PDB file of C-alpha atoms in Angstrom:
ATOM      1  CA  MET A   1     154.679 -12.983 124.809  1.00  0.00           C
ATOM      2  CA  LEU A   2     157.534 -13.996 127.433  1.00  0.00           C
ATOM      3  CA  THR A   3     157.343 -12.826 131.013  1.00  0.00           C
ATOM      4  CA  LYS A   4     160.778 -11.713 132.402  1.00  0.00           C
ATOM      5  CA  GLU A   5     161.406 -15.132 133.899  1.00  0.00           C
ATOM      6  CA  ASP A   6     160.730 -16.585 130.544  1.00  0.00           C
ATOM      7  CA  ILE A   7     163.525 -14.323 128.793  1.00  0.00           C
ATOM      8  CA  ALA A   8     165.935 -15.332 131.693  1.00  0.00           C
ATOM      9  CA  LYS A   9     165.016 -18.825 130.974  1.00  0.00           C
ATOM     10  CA  ARG A  10     165.835 -18.315 127.053  1.00  0.00           C
ATOM     11  CA  ILE A  11     169.130 -16.719 127.806  1.00  0.00           C
ATOM     12  CA  ALA A  12     170.237 -19.523 130.041  1.00  0.00           C
ATOM     13  CA  LYS A  13     170.566 -21.889 127.108  1.00  0.00           C
ATOM     14  CA  GLU A  14     173.134 -19.528 125.711  1.00  0.00           C
ATOM     15  CA  VAL A  15     175.362 -20.183 128.981  1.00  0.00           C
ATOM     16  CA  LYS A  16     178.132 -22.894 128.181  1.00  0.00           C
ATOM     17  CA  ASP A  17     180.144 -25.169 130.274  1.00  0.00           C
ATOM     18  CA  GLY A  18     182.921 -23.663 131.686  1.00  0.00           C
ATOM     19  CA  TYR A  19     181.681 -20.141 131.199  1.00  0.00           C
ATOM     20  CA  TYR A  20     182.593 -17.029 133.373  1.00  0.00           C
ATOM     21  CA  VAL A  21     179.354 -14.947 133.121  1.00  0.00           C
ATOM     22  CA  ASN A  22     178.454 -11.258 134.252  1.00  0.00           C
ATOM     23  CA  LEU A  23     174.882 -10.622 135.053  1.00  0.00           C
ATOM     24  CA  GLY A  24     173.708  -7.023 134.758  1.00  0.00           C
ATOM     25  CA  ILE A  25     170.876  -5.520 136.649  1.00  0.00           C
ATOM     26  CA  GLY A  26     167.136  -6.504 136.299  1.00  0.00           C
ATOM     27  CA  ILE A  27     166.221  -9.309 134.008  1.00  0.00           C
ATOM     28  CA  PRO A  28     169.646 -10.801 133.666  1.00  0.00           C
ATOM     29  CA  THR A  29     169.849 -11.277 137.410  1.00  0.00           C
ATOM     30  CA  LEU A  30     167.329 -14.060 136.872  1.00  0.00           C
ATOM     31  CA  VAL A  31     169.537 -16.321 134.485  1.00  0.00           C
ATOM     32  CA  ALA A  32     171.475 -17.754 137.218  1.00  0.00           C
ATOM     33  CA  ASN A  33     168.138 -19.724 138.343  1.00  0.00           C
ATOM     34  CA  PHE A  34     167.614 -21.325 135.207  1.00  0.00           C
ATOM     35  CA  VAL A  35     170.782 -22.399 134.089  1.00  0.00           C
ATOM     36  CA  ARG A  36     171.390 -26.646 133.701  1.00  0.00           C
ATOM     37  CA  ASN A  37     172.560 -28.346 136.576  1.00  0.00           C
ATOM     38  CA  ASP A  38     174.496 -30.474 134.510  1.00  0.00           C
ATOM     39  CA  ILE A  39     177.038 -27.739 133.680  1.00  0.00           C
ATOM     40  CA  SER A  40     179.771 -25.868 135.753  1.00  0.00           C
ATOM     41  CA  VAL A  41     179.237 -21.876 135.402  1.00  0.00           C
ATOM     42  CA  GLU A  42     180.687 -19.165 137.482  1.00  0.00           C
ATOM     43  CA  PHE A  43     178.750 -15.937 137.782  1.00  0.00           C
ATOM     44  CA  GLN A  44     180.743 -12.993 138.421  1.00  0.00           C
ATOM     45  CA  SER A  45     179.165  -9.381 139.831  1.00  0.00           C
ATOM     46  CA  GLU A  46     181.416  -6.368 139.474  1.00  0.00           C
ATOM     47  CA  ASN A  47     180.974  -5.539 143.016  1.00  0.00           C
ATOM     48  CA  GLY A  48     183.371  -8.234 143.840  1.00  0.00           C
ATOM     49  CA  VAL A  49     181.585 -11.876 143.770  1.00  0.00           C
ATOM     50  CA  LEU A  50     182.680 -14.741 141.892  1.00  0.00           C
ATOM     51  CA  GLY A  51     180.387 -17.834 142.279  1.00  0.00           C
ATOM     52  CA  MET A  52     177.096 -16.686 142.396  1.00  0.00           C
ATOM     53  CA  GLY A  53     174.118 -19.005 142.811  1.00  0.00           C
ATOM     54  CA  PRO A  54     170.322 -18.389 142.572  1.00  0.00           C
ATOM     55  CA  PHE A  55     168.437 -16.087 144.570  1.00  0.00           C
ATOM     56  CA  PRO A  56     167.866 -16.953 148.166  1.00  0.00           C
ATOM     57  CA  PHE A  57     164.506 -18.341 149.362  1.00  0.00           C
ATOM     58  CA  GLU A  58     162.462 -15.992 151.505  1.00  0.00           C
ATOM     59  CA  GLY A  59     163.874 -16.043 155.331  1.00  0.00           C
ATOM     60  CA  GLU A  60     167.225 -17.277 153.988  1.00  0.00           C
ATOM     61  CA  GLU A  61     168.649 -14.117 152.857  1.00  0.00           C
ATOM     62  CA  ASP A  62     171.892 -12.908 154.102  1.00  0.00           C
ATOM     63  CA  ALA A  63     172.033  -8.710 154.030  1.00  0.00           C
ATOM     64  CA  ASP A  64     175.824  -8.858 153.621  1.00  0.00           C
ATOM     65  CA  ILE A  65     176.118 -10.948 150.442  1.00  0.00           C
ATOM     66  CA  ILE A  66     174.562  -8.925 147.379  1.00  0.00           C
ATOM     67  CA  ASN A  67     175.086  -8.111 143.550  1.00  0.00           C
ATOM     68  CA  ALA A  68     175.654  -5.110 142.178  1.00  0.00           C
ATOM     69  CA  GLY A  69     172.033  -4.049 142.000  1.00  0.00           C
ATOM     70  CA  LYS A  70     171.899  -4.565 145.964  1.00  0.00           C
ATOM     71  CA  GLN A  71     169.932  -7.751 145.859  1.00  0.00           C
ATOM     72  CA  THR A  72     170.698 -10.330 148.195  1.00  0.00           C
ATOM     73  CA  ILE A  73     172.174 -13.493 146.591  1.00  0.00           C
ATOM     74  CA  THR A  74     173.798 -16.818 147.278  1.00  0.00           C
ATOM     75  CA  THR A  75     176.903 -18.154 146.644  1.00  0.00           C
ATOM     76  CA  LEU A  76     177.927 -21.443 145.551  1.00  0.00           C
ATOM     77  CA  PRO A  77     180.913 -23.757 147.322  1.00  0.00           C
ATOM     78  CA  GLY A  78     184.359 -22.222 146.413  1.00  0.00           C
ATOM     79  CA  ALA A  79     182.760 -18.539 145.892  1.00  0.00           C
ATOM     80  CA  SER A  80     185.143 -15.837 146.458  1.00  0.00           C
ATOM     81  CA  PHE A  81     184.850 -12.230 147.568  1.00  0.00           C
ATOM     82  CA  PHE A  82     187.144  -9.332 146.344  1.00  0.00           C
ATOM     83  CA  ASP A  83     187.262  -5.453 145.872  1.00  0.00           C
ATOM     84  CA  SER A  84     185.652  -3.837 142.896  1.00  0.00           C
ATOM     85  CA  ALA A  85     189.532  -2.844 141.532  1.00  0.00           C
ATOM     86  CA  PHE A  86     190.321  -6.631 141.327  1.00  0.00           C
ATOM     87  CA  SER A  87     186.779  -7.171 139.793  1.00  0.00           C
ATOM     88  CA  PHE A  88     187.224  -4.618 137.161  1.00  0.00           C
ATOM     89  CA  GLY A  89     190.404  -5.801 136.418  1.00  0.00           C
ATOM     90  CA  MET A  90     188.952  -9.378 135.609  1.00  0.00           C
ATOM     91  CA  ILE A  91     186.522  -7.509 133.210  1.00  0.00           C
ATOM     92  CA  ARG A  92     189.047  -5.302 131.620  1.00  0.00           C
ATOM     93  CA  SER A  93     191.485  -8.289 131.071  1.00  0.00           C
ATOM     94  CA  LYS A  94     188.707  -9.863 129.272  1.00  0.00           C
ATOM     95  CA  LYS A  95     188.433 -12.821 131.791  1.00  0.00           C
ATOM     96  CA  VAL A  96     184.496 -12.750 131.413  1.00  0.00           C
ATOM     97  CA  ASP A  97     183.126 -15.146 128.851  1.00  0.00           C
ATOM     98  CA  LEU A  98     179.855 -13.914 128.242  1.00  0.00           C
ATOM     99  CA  THR A  99     178.050 -10.568 129.675  1.00  0.00           C
ATOM    100  CA  ILE A 100     174.344 -10.394 129.938  1.00  0.00           C
ATOM    101  CA  LEU A 101     172.620  -6.739 130.161  1.00  0.00           C
ATOM    102  CA  GLY A 102     169.608  -4.833 130.236  1.00  0.00           C
ATOM    103  CA  ALA A 103     168.950  -2.328 127.839  1.00  0.00           C
ATOM    104  CA  MET A 104     166.538   0.863 127.382  1.00  0.00           C
ATOM    105  CA  GLU A 105     167.582   0.551 123.733  1.00  0.00           C
ATOM    106  CA  VAL A 106     169.727  -1.284 120.926  1.00  0.00           C
ATOM    107  CA  SER A 107     170.484  -0.287 117.485  1.00  0.00           C
ATOM    108  CA  GLU A 108     170.558  -2.455 114.535  1.00  0.00           C
ATOM    109  CA  ASN A 109     174.438  -1.936 114.503  1.00  0.00           C
ATOM    110  CA  GLY A 110     174.758  -3.185 117.981  1.00  0.00           C
ATOM    111  CA  ASP A 111     175.029  -0.085 119.982  1.00  0.00           C
ATOM    112  CA  ILE A 112     173.444   0.112 123.574  1.00  0.00           C
ATOM    113  CA  ALA A 113     171.915   2.603 125.605  1.00  0.00           C
ATOM    114  CA  ASN A 114     171.019   1.502 128.977  1.00  0.00           C
ATOM    115  CA  TRP A 115     172.248   4.001 131.684  1.00  0.00           C
ATOM    116  CA  LYS A 116     170.506   7.303 131.360  1.00  0.00           C
ATOM    117  CA  ILE A 117     167.042   9.008 130.126  1.00  0.00           C
ATOM    118  CA  PRO A 118     167.976  12.852 129.732  1.00  0.00           C
ATOM    119  CA  GLY A 119     166.022  14.948 132.455  1.00  0.00           C
ATOM    120  CA  LYS A 120     166.190  12.092 135.072  1.00  0.00           C
ATOM    121  CA  MET A 121     168.515  11.750 137.961  1.00  0.00           C
ATOM    122  CA  VAL A 122     171.416   8.970 137.791  1.00  0.00           C
ATOM    123  CA  LYS A 123     174.187   8.210 139.702  1.00  0.00           C
ATOM    124  CA  GLY A 124     176.179   7.488 136.913  1.00  0.00           C
ATOM    125  CA  MET A 125     177.139   4.754 134.207  1.00  0.00           C
ATOM    126  CA  GLY A 126     178.302   2.231 136.480  1.00  0.00           C
ATOM    127  CA  GLY A 127     179.926  -0.946 135.559  1.00  0.00           C
ATOM    128  CA  ALA A 128     178.150  -1.254 132.170  1.00  0.00           C
ATOM    129  CA  MET A 129     180.937   0.890 130.464  1.00  0.00           C
ATOM    130  CA  ASP A 130     183.507  -1.266 131.162  1.00  0.00           C
ATOM    131  CA  LEU A 131     181.616  -4.600 130.651  1.00  0.00           C
ATOM    132  CA  VAL A 132     180.285  -3.441 126.812  1.00  0.00           C
ATOM    133  CA  ALA A 133     184.108  -1.941 126.085  1.00  0.00           C
ATOM    134  CA  SER A 134     185.733  -5.452 127.397  1.00  0.00           C
ATOM    135  CA  ALA A 135     183.280  -8.196 126.667  1.00  0.00           C
ATOM    136  CA  GLU A 136     183.254  -9.918 123.242  1.00  0.00           C
ATOM    137  CA  ASN A 137     179.815 -11.829 123.627  1.00  0.00           C
ATOM    138  CA  ILE A 138     177.151  -9.287 124.996  1.00  0.00           C
ATOM    139  CA  ILE A 139     173.377 -10.509 125.041  1.00  0.00           C
ATOM    140  CA  VAL A 140     170.691  -8.217 125.900  1.00  0.00           C
ATOM    141  CA  ALA A 141     167.543  -8.899 127.722  1.00  0.00           C
ATOM    142  CA  MET A 142     165.048  -6.371 127.283  1.00  0.00           C
ATOM    143  CA  MET A 143     161.384  -5.664 126.509  1.00  0.00           C
ATOM    144  CA  HIS A 144     160.737  -5.006 122.759  1.00  0.00           C
ATOM    145  CA  VAL A 145     158.714  -2.059 123.228  1.00  0.00           C
ATOM    146  CA  ASN A 146     158.422   0.576 125.976  1.00  0.00           C
ATOM    147  CA  LYS A 147     155.213   1.057 127.996  1.00  0.00           C
ATOM    148  CA  ALA A 148     153.893   3.518 125.335  1.00  0.00           C
ATOM    149  CA  GLY A 149     153.983   0.689 122.523  1.00  0.00           C
ATOM    150  CA  GLU A 150     157.111   2.449 120.832  1.00  0.00           C
ATOM    151  CA  SER A 151     159.970  -0.034 119.625  1.00  0.00           C
ATOM    152  CA  LYS A 152     163.338  -0.158 121.696  1.00  0.00           C
ATOM    153  CA  VAL A 153     164.819  -2.472 118.764  1.00  0.00           C
ATOM    154  CA  LEU A 154     165.730   0.663 116.567  1.00  0.00           C
ATOM    155  CA  LYS A 155     167.767   1.990 113.503  1.00  0.00           C
ATOM    156  CA  ASN A 156     169.491   4.288 115.862  1.00  0.00           C
ATOM    157  CA  CYS A 157     169.526   4.640 119.657  1.00  0.00           C
ATOM    158  CA  THR A 158     168.137   8.203 120.652  1.00  0.00           C
ATOM    159  CA  LEU A 159     169.369   7.815 124.505  1.00  0.00           C
ATOM    160  CA  PRO A 160     173.028   8.592 125.414  1.00  0.00           C
ATOM    161  CA  LEU A 161     175.041   5.348 124.504  1.00  0.00           C
ATOM    162  CA  THR A 162     176.821   2.844 126.894  1.00  0.00           C
ATOM    163  CA  GLY A 163     178.739   1.298 124.182  1.00  0.00           C
ATOM    164  CA  VAL A 164     178.950   1.355 120.425  1.00  0.00           C
ATOM    165  CA  GLY A 165     178.688  -1.661 117.948  1.00  0.00           C
ATOM    166  CA  CYS A 166     179.082  -4.179 120.884  1.00  0.00           C
ATOM    167  CA  VAL A 167     175.786  -6.163 121.165  1.00  0.00           C
ATOM    168  CA  LYS A 168     175.836  -9.721 119.731  1.00  0.00           C
ATOM    169  CA  LYS A 169     172.213 -11.011 120.552  1.00  0.00           C
ATOM    170  CA  ILE A 170     169.046  -9.645 121.905  1.00  0.00           C
ATOM    171  CA  VAL A 171     166.040 -11.726 123.510  1.00  0.00           C
ATOM    172  CA  THR A 172     162.733 -10.017 124.309  1.00  0.00           C
ATOM    173  CA  GLU A 173     159.313 -10.983 125.338  1.00  0.00           C
ATOM    174  CA  LEU A 174     158.805 -11.521 121.291  1.00  0.00           C
ATOM    175  CA  ALA A 175     161.795 -12.770 119.693  1.00  0.00           C
ATOM    176  CA  VAL A 176     165.565 -13.856 119.765  1.00  0.00           C
ATOM    177  CA  MET A 177     167.400 -11.943 117.028  1.00  0.00           C
ATOM    178  CA  ASP A 178     171.291 -11.639 116.296  1.00  0.00           C
ATOM    179  CA  VAL A 179     172.940  -8.588 115.572  1.00  0.00           C
ATOM    180  CA  THR A 180     174.521  -8.626 112.079  1.00  0.00           C
ATOM    181  CA  PRO A 181     176.155  -5.989 109.619  1.00  0.00           C
ATOM    182  CA  ASN A 182     172.798  -6.236 107.674  1.00  0.00           C
ATOM    183  CA  GLY A 183     170.437  -5.675 110.676  1.00  0.00           C
ATOM    184  CA  PHE A 184     168.363  -7.663 113.247  1.00  0.00           C
ATOM    185  CA  LYS A 185     168.292 -11.292 111.890  1.00  0.00           C
ATOM    186  CA  LEU A 186     165.303 -13.073 113.284  1.00  0.00           C
ATOM    187  CA  LEU A 187     166.174 -16.409 114.713  1.00  0.00           C
ATOM    188  CA  GLU A 188     163.255 -17.254 116.886  1.00  0.00           C
ATOM    189  CA  ARG A 189     159.906 -16.061 117.950  1.00  0.00           C
ATOM    190  CA  ALA A 190     158.026 -16.451 121.377  1.00  0.00           C
ATOM    191  CA  PRO A 191     155.375 -19.156 121.452  1.00  0.00           C
ATOM    192  CA  GLY A 192     152.180 -17.528 120.058  1.00  0.00           C
ATOM    193  CA  VAL A 193     153.840 -14.544 118.512  1.00  0.00           C
ATOM    194  CA  SER A 194     153.705 -14.222 114.748  1.00  0.00           C
ATOM    195  CA  VAL A 195     156.346 -12.839 112.740  1.00  0.00           C
ATOM    196  CA  GLU A 196     154.142 -10.085 111.664  1.00  0.00           C
ATOM    197  CA  GLU A 197     153.699  -8.988 115.332  1.00  0.00           C
ATOM    198  CA  ILE A 198     157.432  -8.778 115.687  1.00  0.00           C
ATOM    199  CA  ILE A 199     158.155  -6.952 112.419  1.00  0.00           C
ATOM    200  CA  LYS A 200     155.436  -4.334 113.530  1.00  0.00           C
ATOM    201  CA  ALA A 201     157.312  -3.976 117.058  1.00  0.00           C
ATOM    202  CA  THR A 202     160.675  -3.610 115.392  1.00  0.00           C
ATOM    203  CA  GLU A 203     161.848  -0.012 114.018  1.00  0.00           C
ATOM    204  CA  GLY A 204     165.227  -1.251 113.025  1.00  0.00           C
ATOM    205  CA  THR A 205     166.062  -3.428 109.964  1.00  0.00           C
ATOM    206  CA  LEU A 206     164.726  -6.908 110.422  1.00  0.00           C
ATOM    207  CA  ILE A 207     165.934  -9.740 108.750  1.00  0.00           C
ATOM    208  CA  VAL A 208     163.604 -12.610 108.158  1.00  0.00           C
ATOM    209  CA  GLU A 209     164.562 -15.886 106.372  1.00  0.00           C
ATOM    210  CA  GLY A 210     162.528 -18.870 105.891  1.00  0.00           C
ATOM    211  CA  GLU A 211     160.226 -20.502 108.462  1.00  0.00           C
ATOM    212  CA  ILE A 212     160.900 -18.866 112.087  1.00  0.00           C
ATOM    213  CA  PRO A 213     160.616 -21.448 114.789  1.00  0.00           C
ATOM    214  CA  GLU A 214     159.015 -20.634 118.148  1.00  0.00           C
ATOM    215  CA  MET A 215     161.214 -20.625 121.259  1.00  0.00           C
ATOM    216  CA  VAL A 216     161.794 -23.851 123.283  1.00  0.00           C
ATOM    217  CA  LEU A 217     162.090 -22.800 126.858  1.00  0.00           C
ATOM    218  CA  ASP A 218     162.017 -26.088 128.789  1.00  0.00           C
TER     219      ASP A 218
END
């Protein structure tokens, strides 16, 4: 099974030259560490940063330069800072080519729940609401099952939704899947993980066609 860093490394392969990319809190923030050096990518954070780089090395952090998850970040030459109103104008006007988010649940028709567990205190939905409503290409980075071993890749989400029918692709510790009108289509499996294990961990409809290749991370 993949580590969180491996999931980020696999998603980094989906980032293309010239993309403007928004990275959500959690696993997605790691993606900036693994993007190829031979392409130019602008990472955007909804708190008002364009041009984020990898995480800083220990001892080189600047507490004034943070992402939306309040983690210290680095910036690349030419980076810019602006207020959140400008940032969300950028998002809502669909200037972001790719959004990478974490999730608690994803349904087989592309619904996403990633902001609230009933009974637990939360501050609000945050920027995810705007991101999933505005982005045309959304990839979810998540664990396939929860701590109890229950699937998070479902027929229908059980938690309050963040967005409806918006997720295009999911990368978990077990698999890469596309969201299609007929369910989750299995594209790749993690090294050493069998198709049977993925089927067992997936509550939603899983489409398996032909031989499923292992992910290539390097």
